[in-house]
Amino acid sequence: MKILSYRDLVQRLYDLEYLATPPASGERSGAFSSYDCRSRYDAETGQYQDWDANSDGSGYLYKEGDKIVAFEKEGPGVIWRVWSALPEPGHIRIFIDYQQEPVVNIPFRDFFERFNHDIPPMNFLELMPTLSRGRNRFIPIPFNQHCKVVFDSGWGRYYHFTYTTFSTDTILPKFDGTFDRNTCIALAEADRYLS
């Protein structure tokens, strides 16, 4: 059994020695994005289908009423990065470990501008930067069983979620959408290290 603390996850954001280490057995990384899902490879024919499809801001996994599911993954895992070119006031809802209520339920734009319900937010210039007008958030979101991210209508356009899943014997910290003092200190140290 492997137990990772929130500080362990945060350190992975800047530990160059760890970055050069091959992934552990059962560890996989990937991304979910709003790319145009019409572009695909047909293995049966060996042909690319709709390769020129270019409605990249409109892709999603599936719909739940008027909402879209943008990310869904079995755990244990962590979302490392969330990016959007055009976040708007429609809500982002993050559901962790099959809970009925989201641990995050705020306007998508605020997701990049606020931290831990603080107004003004902690100043994480490196962990929550705006680069070339794109909004980024490099604050780990761990989950042990399952994670689903849902966007309400009016959320904006374009998104990426970068994630890692771990072997099933890995235990990650429980995430409830808030950050305690020690977690905030770990994030502040990472932000300072990256500057």
PDB file of C-alpha atoms in Angstrom:
ATOM      1  CA  MET A   1       0.000   0.000   0.000  1.00  0.00           C
ATOM      2  CA  LYS A   2       1.285   3.441  -0.914  1.00  0.00           C
ATOM      3  CA  ILE A   3       0.004   6.510   0.948  1.00  0.00           C
ATOM      4  CA  LEU A   4       0.572   9.958  -0.566  1.00  0.00           C
ATOM      5  CA  SER A   5      -0.091  13.142   1.407  1.00  0.00           C
ATOM      6  CA  TYR A   6      -1.232  16.372  -0.182  1.00  0.00           C
ATOM      7  CA  ARG A   7       2.289  17.738   0.355  1.00  0.00           C
ATOM      8  CA  ASP A   8       3.639  14.721  -1.585  1.00  0.00           C
ATOM      9  CA  LEU A   9       1.358  15.609  -4.503  1.00  0.00           C
ATOM     10  CA  VAL A  10       2.345  19.280  -4.409  1.00  0.00           C
ATOM     11  CA  GLN A  11       6.051  18.391  -4.384  1.00  0.00           C
ATOM     12  CA  ARG A  12       5.547  16.443  -7.602  1.00  0.00           C
ATOM     13  CA  LEU A  13       4.775  19.763  -9.303  1.00  0.00           C
ATOM     14  CA  TYR A  14       8.402  20.896  -8.993  1.00  0.00           C
ATOM     15  CA  ASP A  15      10.572  17.908  -8.011  1.00  0.00           C
ATOM     16  CA  LEU A  16      12.805  17.577 -11.083  1.00  0.00           C
ATOM     17  CA  GLU A  17      14.444  14.395  -9.803  1.00  0.00           C
ATOM     18  CA  TYR A  18      11.024  12.749  -9.463  1.00  0.00           C
ATOM     19  CA  LEU A  19      10.070  14.046 -12.912  1.00  0.00           C
ATOM     20  CA  ALA A  20      13.010  12.139 -14.418  1.00  0.00           C
ATOM     21  CA  THR A  21      11.887   8.859 -12.797  1.00  0.00           C
ATOM     22  CA  PRO A  22       9.797   6.425 -14.870  1.00  0.00           C
ATOM     23  CA  PRO A  23       6.196   6.099 -13.638  1.00  0.00           C
ATOM     24  CA  ALA A  24       5.479   3.433 -11.032  1.00  0.00           C
ATOM     25  CA  SER A  25       3.685   0.268 -12.081  1.00  0.00           C
ATOM     26  CA  GLY A  26       0.000   1.037 -12.658  1.00  0.00           C
ATOM     27  CA  GLU A  27       0.555   4.786 -12.947  1.00  0.00           C
ATOM     28  CA  ARG A  28      -0.895   6.434 -16.067  1.00  0.00           C
ATOM     29  CA  SER A  29      -1.267  10.059 -17.124  1.00  0.00           C
ATOM     30  CA  GLY A  30      -3.498  11.654 -19.711  1.00  0.00           C
ATOM     31  CA  ALA A  31      -5.742  14.565 -20.581  1.00  0.00           C
ATOM     32  CA  PHE A  32      -9.375  15.337 -21.259  1.00  0.00           C
ATOM     33  CA  SER A  33     -10.060  18.308 -23.501  1.00  0.00           C
ATOM     34  CA  SER A  34     -12.713  20.090 -25.505  1.00  0.00           C
ATOM     35  CA  TYR A  35     -11.256  18.947 -28.837  1.00  0.00           C
ATOM     36  CA  ASP A  36     -13.634  18.223 -31.700  1.00  0.00           C
ATOM     37  CA  CYS A  37     -14.442  14.532 -31.167  1.00  0.00           C
ATOM     38  CA  ARG A  38     -15.387  14.032 -34.819  1.00  0.00           C
ATOM     39  CA  SER A  39     -11.667  13.690 -35.612  1.00  0.00           C
ATOM     40  CA  ARG A  40     -10.805  10.035 -35.128  1.00  0.00           C
ATOM     41  CA  TYR A  41      -8.846   7.129 -36.521  1.00  0.00           C
ATOM     42  CA  ASP A  42     -10.845   4.182 -37.849  1.00  0.00           C
ATOM     43  CA  ALA A  43      -8.664   1.134 -37.151  1.00  0.00           C
ATOM     44  CA  GLU A  44     -10.912  -1.059 -39.291  1.00  0.00           C
ATOM     45  CA  THR A  45     -10.321   0.959 -42.451  1.00  0.00           C
ATOM     46  CA  GLY A  46      -6.939   2.415 -41.503  1.00  0.00           C
ATOM     47  CA  GLN A  47      -8.305   5.861 -42.363  1.00  0.00           C
ATOM     48  CA  TYR A  48      -8.589   9.118 -40.474  1.00  0.00           C
ATOM     49  CA  GLN A  49     -12.172  10.384 -40.287  1.00  0.00           C
ATOM     50  CA  ASP A  50     -13.092  14.092 -40.227  1.00  0.00           C
ATOM     51  CA  TRP A  51      -9.440  14.954 -39.656  1.00  0.00           C
ATOM     52  CA  ASP A  52     -10.143  18.584 -40.563  1.00  0.00           C
ATOM     53  CA  ALA A  53     -12.865  18.970 -37.897  1.00  0.00           C
ATOM     54  CA  ASN A  54     -12.053  22.167 -36.035  1.00  0.00           C
ATOM     55  CA  SER A  55     -14.749  22.935 -33.504  1.00  0.00           C
ATOM     56  CA  ASP A  56     -12.304  22.371 -30.654  1.00  0.00           C
ATOM     57  CA  GLY A  57     -14.099  24.415 -28.032  1.00  0.00           C
ATOM     58  CA  SER A  58     -17.223  22.280 -28.082  1.00  0.00           C
ATOM     59  CA  GLY A  59     -16.109  18.729 -27.247  1.00  0.00           C
ATOM     60  CA  TYR A  60     -17.232  16.863 -24.127  1.00  0.00           C
ATOM     61  CA  LEU A  61     -17.757  13.302 -22.885  1.00  0.00           C
ATOM     62  CA  TYR A  62     -21.551  13.341 -22.606  1.00  0.00           C
ATOM     63  CA  LYS A  63     -24.495  15.477 -21.504  1.00  0.00           C
ATOM     64  CA  GLU A  64     -26.519  15.419 -18.294  1.00  0.00           C
ATOM     65  CA  GLY A  65     -29.565  17.516 -19.140  1.00  0.00           C
ATOM     66  CA  ASP A  66     -28.275  20.970 -20.074  1.00  0.00           C
ATOM     67  CA  LYS A  67     -24.888  20.297 -18.433  1.00  0.00           C
ATOM     68  CA  ILE A  68     -21.834  18.661 -19.991  1.00  0.00           C
ATOM     69  CA  VAL A  69     -19.463  16.165 -18.402  1.00  0.00           C
ATOM     70  CA  ALA A  70     -15.942  17.295 -19.262  1.00  0.00           C
ATOM     71  CA  PHE A  71     -13.899  14.867 -17.144  1.00  0.00           C
ATOM     72  CA  GLU A  72     -14.670  11.491 -15.605  1.00  0.00           C
ATOM     73  CA  LYS A  73     -12.152   8.986 -14.323  1.00  0.00           C
ATOM     74  CA  GLU A  74     -11.921   6.085 -11.887  1.00  0.00           C
ATOM     75  CA  GLY A  75      -9.342   6.487  -9.142  1.00  0.00           C
ATOM     76  CA  PRO A  76      -7.171   6.697  -7.350  1.00  0.00           C
ATOM     77  CA  GLY A  77      -5.951   9.722  -9.220  1.00  0.00           C
ATOM     78  CA  VAL A  78      -5.258  13.425  -9.241  1.00  0.00           C
ATOM     79  CA  ILE A  79      -6.095  16.287 -11.569  1.00  0.00           C
ATOM     80  CA  TRP A  80      -2.860  18.275 -11.881  1.00  0.00           C
ATOM     81  CA  ARG A  81      -3.868  21.087 -14.177  1.00  0.00           C
ATOM     82  CA  VAL A  82      -7.006  22.775 -15.418  1.00  0.00           C
ATOM     83  CA  TRP A  83      -6.784  25.194 -18.346  1.00  0.00           C
ATOM     84  CA  SER A  84      -9.301  27.289 -20.244  1.00  0.00           C
ATOM     85  CA  ALA A  85      -8.947  29.978 -22.877  1.00  0.00           C
ATOM     86  CA  LEU A  86     -12.366  31.500 -22.191  1.00  0.00           C
ATOM     87  CA  PRO A  87     -13.782  30.700 -18.742  1.00  0.00           C
ATOM     88  CA  GLU A  88     -17.147  32.375 -18.139  1.00  0.00           C
ATOM     89  CA  PRO A  89     -19.669  32.583 -15.261  1.00  0.00           C
ATOM     90  CA  GLY A  90     -21.308  29.155 -15.808  1.00  0.00           C
ATOM     91  CA  HIS A  91     -20.434  26.866 -12.891  1.00  0.00           C
ATOM     92  CA  ILE A  92     -17.828  24.142 -12.688  1.00  0.00           C
ATOM     93  CA  ARG A  93     -18.917  21.299 -10.403  1.00  0.00           C
ATOM     94  CA  ILE A  94     -16.391  18.732  -9.209  1.00  0.00           C
ATOM     95  CA  PHE A  95     -17.740  15.503  -7.725  1.00  0.00           C
ATOM     96  CA  ILE A  96     -15.310  13.327  -5.779  1.00  0.00           C
ATOM     97  CA  ASP A  97     -15.682   9.649  -4.870  1.00  0.00           C
ATOM     98  CA  TYR A  98     -19.336   9.302  -5.933  1.00  0.00           C
ATOM     99  CA  GLN A  99     -20.591  11.985  -3.528  1.00  0.00           C
ATOM    100  CA  GLN A 100     -23.967  13.457  -4.481  1.00  0.00           C
ATOM    101  CA  GLU A 101     -22.874  17.025  -3.697  1.00  0.00           C
ATOM    102  CA  PRO A 102     -19.946  18.639  -5.514  1.00  0.00           C
ATOM    103  CA  VAL A 103     -16.864  19.616  -3.510  1.00  0.00           C
ATOM    104  CA  VAL A 104     -16.400  22.546  -5.901  1.00  0.00           C
ATOM    105  CA  ASN A 105     -19.393  24.493  -7.222  1.00  0.00           C
ATOM    106  CA  ILE A 106     -18.401  27.974  -8.372  1.00  0.00           C
ATOM    107  CA  PRO A 107     -18.395  30.032 -11.558  1.00  0.00           C
ATOM    108  CA  PHE A 108     -15.715  28.621 -13.861  1.00  0.00           C
ATOM    109  CA  ARG A 109     -14.067  32.052 -14.150  1.00  0.00           C
ATOM    110  CA  ASP A 110     -13.825  32.255 -10.343  1.00  0.00           C
ATOM    111  CA  PHE A 111     -12.162  28.825 -10.279  1.00  0.00           C
ATOM    112  CA  PHE A 112      -9.086  30.554 -11.745  1.00  0.00           C
ATOM    113  CA  GLU A 113      -9.393  33.729  -9.666  1.00  0.00           C
ATOM    114  CA  ARG A 114     -10.285  32.470  -6.188  1.00  0.00           C
ATOM    115  CA  PHE A 115      -8.642  30.024  -3.839  1.00  0.00           C
ATOM    116  CA  ASN A 116     -10.182  28.437  -0.752  1.00  0.00           C
ATOM    117  CA  HIS A 117     -13.089  30.892  -0.814  1.00  0.00           C
ATOM    118  CA  ASP A 118     -10.676  33.761  -0.070  1.00  0.00           C
ATOM    119  CA  ILE A 119     -11.444  37.214  -1.412  1.00  0.00           C
ATOM    120  CA  PRO A 120      -8.945  38.375  -2.460  1.00  0.00           C
ATOM    121  CA  PRO A 121      -7.356  34.974  -3.126  1.00  0.00           C
ATOM    122  CA  MET A 122      -3.920  33.880  -2.043  1.00  0.00           C
ATOM    123  CA  ASN A 123      -1.478  35.198  -4.578  1.00  0.00           C
ATOM    124  CA  PHE A 124      -0.308  32.061  -6.433  1.00  0.00           C
ATOM    125  CA  LEU A 125       1.291  33.682  -9.466  1.00  0.00           C
ATOM    126  CA  GLU A 126       2.933  30.438 -10.610  1.00  0.00           C
ATOM    127  CA  LEU A 127       0.208  27.945  -9.656  1.00  0.00           C
ATOM    128  CA  MET A 128      -2.678  30.019 -11.074  1.00  0.00           C
ATOM    129  CA  PRO A 129      -1.138  32.008 -13.943  1.00  0.00           C
ATOM    130  CA  THR A 130      -2.724  33.627 -16.950  1.00  0.00           C
ATOM    131  CA  LEU A 131      -0.487  32.846 -19.919  1.00  0.00           C
ATOM    132  CA  SER A 132      -1.285  34.149 -23.418  1.00  0.00           C
ATOM    133  CA  ARG A 133      -4.798  34.905 -22.148  1.00  0.00           C
ATOM    134  CA  GLY A 134      -5.246  31.244 -21.138  1.00  0.00           C
ATOM    135  CA  ARG A 135      -6.196  30.600 -17.517  1.00  0.00           C
ATOM    136  CA  ASN A 136      -4.283  27.861 -15.667  1.00  0.00           C
ATOM    137  CA  ARG A 137      -4.682  26.223 -12.285  1.00  0.00           C
ATOM    138  CA  PHE A 138      -1.932  23.854 -11.112  1.00  0.00           C
ATOM    139  CA  ILE A 139      -3.490  22.987  -7.738  1.00  0.00           C
ATOM    140  CA  PRO A 140      -3.837  19.197  -7.308  1.00  0.00           C
ATOM    141  CA  ILE A 141      -7.334  17.734  -6.932  1.00  0.00           C
ATOM    142  CA  PRO A 142      -6.971  14.174  -5.554  1.00  0.00           C
ATOM    143  CA  PHE A 143      -9.633  11.466  -5.655  1.00  0.00           C
ATOM    144  CA  ASN A 144      -9.565   7.884  -4.414  1.00  0.00           C
ATOM    145  CA  GLN A 145     -12.502   6.208  -6.153  1.00  0.00           C
ATOM    146  CA  HIS A 146     -13.861   8.470  -8.878  1.00  0.00           C
ATOM    147  CA  CYS A 147     -13.909  12.054 -10.120  1.00  0.00           C
ATOM    148  CA  LYS A 148     -16.396  13.779 -12.410  1.00  0.00           C
ATOM    149  CA  VAL A 149     -16.288  17.393 -13.595  1.00  0.00           C
ATOM    150  CA  VAL A 150     -19.523  18.914 -14.873  1.00  0.00           C
ATOM    151  CA  PHE A 151     -19.979  22.303 -16.544  1.00  0.00           C
ATOM    152  CA  ASP A 152     -23.235  24.242 -16.389  1.00  0.00           C
ATOM    153  CA  SER A 153     -24.332  26.077 -19.508  1.00  0.00           C
ATOM    154  CA  GLY A 154     -22.469  29.353 -19.933  1.00  0.00           C
ATOM    155  CA  TRP A 155     -19.170  27.914 -18.614  1.00  0.00           C
ATOM    156  CA  GLY A 156     -17.165  29.265 -21.558  1.00  0.00           C
ATOM    157  CA  ARG A 157     -15.114  27.573 -24.288  1.00  0.00           C
ATOM    158  CA  TYR A 158     -12.024  25.390 -24.423  1.00  0.00           C
ATOM    159  CA  TYR A 159     -10.685  23.286 -21.555  1.00  0.00           C
ATOM    160  CA  HIS A 160      -7.954  20.797 -20.670  1.00  0.00           C
ATOM    161  CA  PHE A 161      -7.749  18.566 -17.601  1.00  0.00           C
ATOM    162  CA  THR A 162      -4.362  16.891 -17.073  1.00  0.00           C
ATOM    163  CA  TYR A 163      -4.445  13.918 -14.704  1.00  0.00           C
ATOM    164  CA  THR A 164      -2.626  10.867 -13.359  1.00  0.00           C
ATOM    165  CA  THR A 165      -4.155   7.644 -12.082  1.00  0.00           C
ATOM    166  CA  PHE A 166      -2.247   5.432  -9.664  1.00  0.00           C
ATOM    167  CA  SER A 167      -2.243   1.711  -8.864  1.00  0.00           C
ATOM    168  CA  THR A 168      -5.285   0.588  -6.869  1.00  0.00           C
ATOM    169  CA  ASP A 169      -3.223   0.117  -3.694  1.00  0.00           C
ATOM    170  CA  THR A 170      -2.482   3.878  -3.563  1.00  0.00           C
ATOM    171  CA  ILE A 171      -4.294   6.001  -0.977  1.00  0.00           C
ATOM    172  CA  LEU A 172      -4.575   9.721  -1.643  1.00  0.00           C
ATOM    173  CA  PRO A 173      -5.724  12.477   0.718  1.00  0.00           C
ATOM    174  CA  LYS A 174      -9.460  13.080   0.947  1.00  0.00           C
ATOM    175  CA  PHE A 175     -10.366  16.264  -0.911  1.00  0.00           C
ATOM    176  CA  ASP A 176     -13.421  18.234   0.199  1.00  0.00           C
ATOM    177  CA  GLY A 177     -12.835  21.410  -1.793  1.00  0.00           C
ATOM    178  CA  THR A 178     -11.121  23.293   1.040  1.00  0.00           C
ATOM    179  CA  PHE A 179      -7.479  23.623   1.997  1.00  0.00           C
ATOM    180  CA  ASP A 180      -6.183  23.583   5.573  1.00  0.00           C
ATOM    181  CA  ARG A 181      -3.283  25.713   6.799  1.00  0.00           C
ATOM    182  CA  ASN A 182      -0.597  23.072   6.149  1.00  0.00           C
ATOM    183  CA  THR A 183      -1.872  22.509   2.623  1.00  0.00           C
ATOM    184  CA  CYS A 184      -1.843  26.253   1.950  1.00  0.00           C
ATOM    185  CA  ILE A 185       1.745  26.414   3.212  1.00  0.00           C
ATOM    186  CA  ALA A 186       2.771  23.538   0.898  1.00  0.00           C
ATOM    187  CA  LEU A 187       1.153  25.314  -2.060  1.00  0.00           C
ATOM    188  CA  ALA A 188       2.785  28.648  -1.146  1.00  0.00           C
ATOM    189  CA  GLU A 189       6.193  26.934  -0.922  1.00  0.00           C
ATOM    190  CA  ALA A 190       5.663  25.357  -4.356  1.00  0.00           C
ATOM    191  CA  ASP A 191       4.586  28.674  -5.838  1.00  0.00           C
ATOM    192  CA  ARG A 192       7.655  30.395  -4.403  1.00  0.00           C
ATOM    193  CA  TYR A 193       9.934  27.587  -5.661  1.00  0.00           C
ATOM    194  CA  LEU A 194       8.524  27.901  -9.184  1.00  0.00           C
ATOM    195  CA  SER A 195       8.971  31.688  -9.333  1.00  0.00           C
TER     196      SER A 195
END
